[in-house]
Amino acid sequence: MALTNISAKSASPKDKDYKLFDEKGLFLLVKKNGAKYWRLKYRFGGKEKLLSLGVYPEVPLKEARDKALDFRQVLRSGEDPSAQRKTQRTPIDTPDTPNRFEPVARRWHELNTPRWTPRYALKVMQMLERRIFPFIGNRRIEELKNSDILEVLRKMENDGVRETTRKVKTYLQQIYTYAIAEGIADHNPVTGIGHALKALPPANHQRSLPINMMASFIDAINKDSAHPVVKLGLKLLLLTMTRTGEVRYGRWEEVDFDKRIWLIPAERLKMRNDHLIPLSAQAISVLKELHTLTGHSEYIVRSPNNIRKPLSENAFLVLIKRIGFTQHTTTHGLRATASTALNEAGFRAEVIEKQLAHEERNQVRKAYNRADYLEERREMLQWWADIIIA
């Protein structure tokens, strides 16, 4: 039976690695650590061979099938797909640099540079050149083990740069994700390394919900008996990374469904500057549901008891308590959850900060930055919405 998007997405790790077969040799390898890799099994010259087709969900089911079809066509022409791939990878895989870490990492950096600022791109490369390349740059990327990566990161810890160690670990994780997608590596030795690093000292932040609890959190909201306006309002806060007051006092006149924009005026923001919020498909859906309930009112999430008043200040916190998540998060902590997930996914820090509506210190820039990074934030918020609400 062929795979479906739902079966691929819901495949959970087990005690051992296992395979979910699609069709004509294509299968999804589910590792016991939760990672999922596309593989194509085929025969050439009387021998069974395997091709790596990328990492799920970075490579979705349809793309994996398209790749498999392309390689099967190569096979029908009498060529070995593995041999053809090697010849096509000469910018990285040459006799002088046979899949060594540094040229692969530089290629990853080159591909990501267009989405970074020049300053950030330079910072990433300087970290790699100082902290990583001198130690593993000349090693074959597919042969590096967890212990090799841990040794490099512990050198950084011993130098007292523990926050930077976490950032470099994220870069290494992304480099290996790229290498696996290219078929250069078969596993990611960075996975799980964080548990072997020194714990960072606790910061005085609002409790943020662990991302692996998000599905349970959303499910608990859906099943609770709270008023629909309260439940939908909390989802809107989560999807837009806004503050409680910004949602509570939000007005329908601020929402443009056609342009998929919510404009929060300056007087309601800590930054004292108008803030444009691009709306994901899921946020639009939540707003449309709310409109059926409160569209006749001034407020998006009006009080269930008084049409002229906004939702009470503690309504979201009460809901979080009702569903049993008080020890895990607060409404403000949900912003931290989103920020952490987006930073780990590689979105630019300045784009995330802009979405969080943090105060712009440069007063000249502040006067003109209302719509900064709008399309980049739109893409980012849609990614976030797809992660938390399918």
Short mmCIF file of N, CA, C and O in Angstrom, two decimals, residues 263-266 269 271 273-278 354 365-374 377:
data_model
loop_
_atom_site.label_atom_id
_atom_site.label_comp_id
_atom_site.label_asym_id
_atom_site.label_seq_id
_atom_site.Cartn_x
_atom_site.Cartn_y
_atom_site.Cartn_z
N LEU A 263 -3.08 45.23 11.22
CA LEU A 263 -2.29 46.38 11.63
C LEU A 263 -2.66 46.76 13.05
O LEU A 263 -3.78 47.19 13.33
N ILE A 264 -1.68 46.60 13.96
CA ILE A 264 -1.87 46.98 15.35
C ILE A 264 -1.33 48.39 15.53
O ILE A 264 -0.14 48.63 15.30
N PRO A 265 -2.16 49.34 15.91
CA PRO A 265 -1.70 50.73 16.02
C PRO A 265 -0.71 50.92 17.17
O PRO A 265 -0.67 50.15 18.13
N ALA A 266 0.08 51.98 17.06
CA ALA A 266 1.18 52.23 17.98
C ALA A 266 0.75 52.32 19.43
O ALA A 266 1.46 51.86 20.32
N LEU A 269 1.06 49.19 21.56
CA LEU A 269 2.30 48.44 21.53
C LEU A 269 3.32 48.99 22.50
O LEU A 269 3.45 50.19 22.68
N MET A 271 6.38 49.02 21.85
CA MET A 271 7.38 49.70 21.04
C MET A 271 6.88 51.06 20.56
O MET A 271 7.62 51.82 19.96
N ASN A 273 4.96 51.96 18.18
CA ASN A 273 5.08 52.11 16.73
C ASN A 273 4.11 51.14 16.07
O ASN A 273 3.95 50.01 16.53
N ASP A 274 3.40 51.56 15.03
CA ASP A 274 2.47 50.66 14.34
C ASP A 274 3.17 49.36 13.95
O ASP A 274 4.35 49.36 13.60
N HIS A 275 2.43 48.29 14.01
CA HIS A 275 3.01 46.97 13.72
C HIS A 275 2.11 46.22 12.75
O HIS A 275 0.94 45.97 13.05
N LEU A 276 2.65 45.89 11.59
CA LEU A 276 1.93 45.08 10.61
C LEU A 276 2.20 43.61 10.85
O LEU A 276 3.36 43.19 10.94
N ILE A 277 1.15 42.82 10.94
CA ILE A 277 1.30 41.37 11.14
C ILE A 277 0.76 40.64 9.92
O ILE A 277 -0.44 40.71 9.62
N PRO A 278 1.61 39.93 9.17
CA PRO A 278 1.12 39.11 8.07
C PRO A 278 0.38 37.90 8.63
O PRO A 278 0.79 37.34 9.65
N LYS A 354 11.53 41.45 14.90
CA LYS A 354 10.54 42.35 14.32
C LYS A 354 9.13 41.80 14.51
O LYS A 354 8.20 42.54 14.84
N ARG A 365 15.65 54.74 12.20
CA ARG A 365 15.13 53.52 11.57
C ARG A 365 13.72 53.21 12.06
O ARG A 365 12.87 52.79 11.30
N LYS A 366 13.48 53.48 13.35
CA LYS A 366 12.18 53.19 13.96
C LYS A 366 11.04 53.89 13.23
O LYS A 366 9.94 53.37 13.10
N ALA A 367 11.30 55.08 12.73
CA ALA A 367 10.25 55.86 12.08
C ALA A 367 9.83 55.28 10.73
O ALA A 367 8.77 55.63 10.22
N TYR A 368 10.63 54.39 10.18
CA TYR A 368 10.35 53.90 8.83
C TYR A 368 10.21 52.38 8.73
O TYR A 368 10.08 51.87 7.63
N ASN A 369 10.22 51.69 9.85
CA ASN A 369 10.33 50.24 9.76
C ASN A 369 9.05 49.47 10.00
O ASN A 369 9.09 48.30 10.27
N ARG A 370 7.91 50.12 9.93
CA ARG A 370 6.65 49.46 10.23
C ARG A 370 6.46 48.16 9.43
O ARG A 370 6.00 47.16 9.95
N ALA A 371 6.82 48.18 8.16
CA ALA A 371 6.58 47.02 7.30
C ALA A 371 7.85 46.22 7.03
O ALA A 371 7.87 45.38 6.15
N ASP A 372 8.92 46.44 7.80
CA ASP A 372 10.17 45.74 7.57
C ASP A 372 9.98 44.23 7.55
O ASP A 372 9.29 43.66 8.40
N TYR A 373 10.64 43.60 6.58
CA TYR A 373 10.66 42.13 6.47
C TYR A 373 9.27 41.52 6.33
O TYR A 373 9.06 40.36 6.71
N LEU A 374 8.31 42.26 5.79
CA LEU A 374 6.93 41.79 5.79
C LEU A 374 6.78 40.45 5.09
O LEU A 374 6.18 39.51 5.64
N ARG A 377 8.57 37.74 6.97
CA ARG A 377 7.80 37.37 8.16
C ARG A 377 6.56 36.56 7.77
O ARG A 377 6.13 35.67 8.51
#
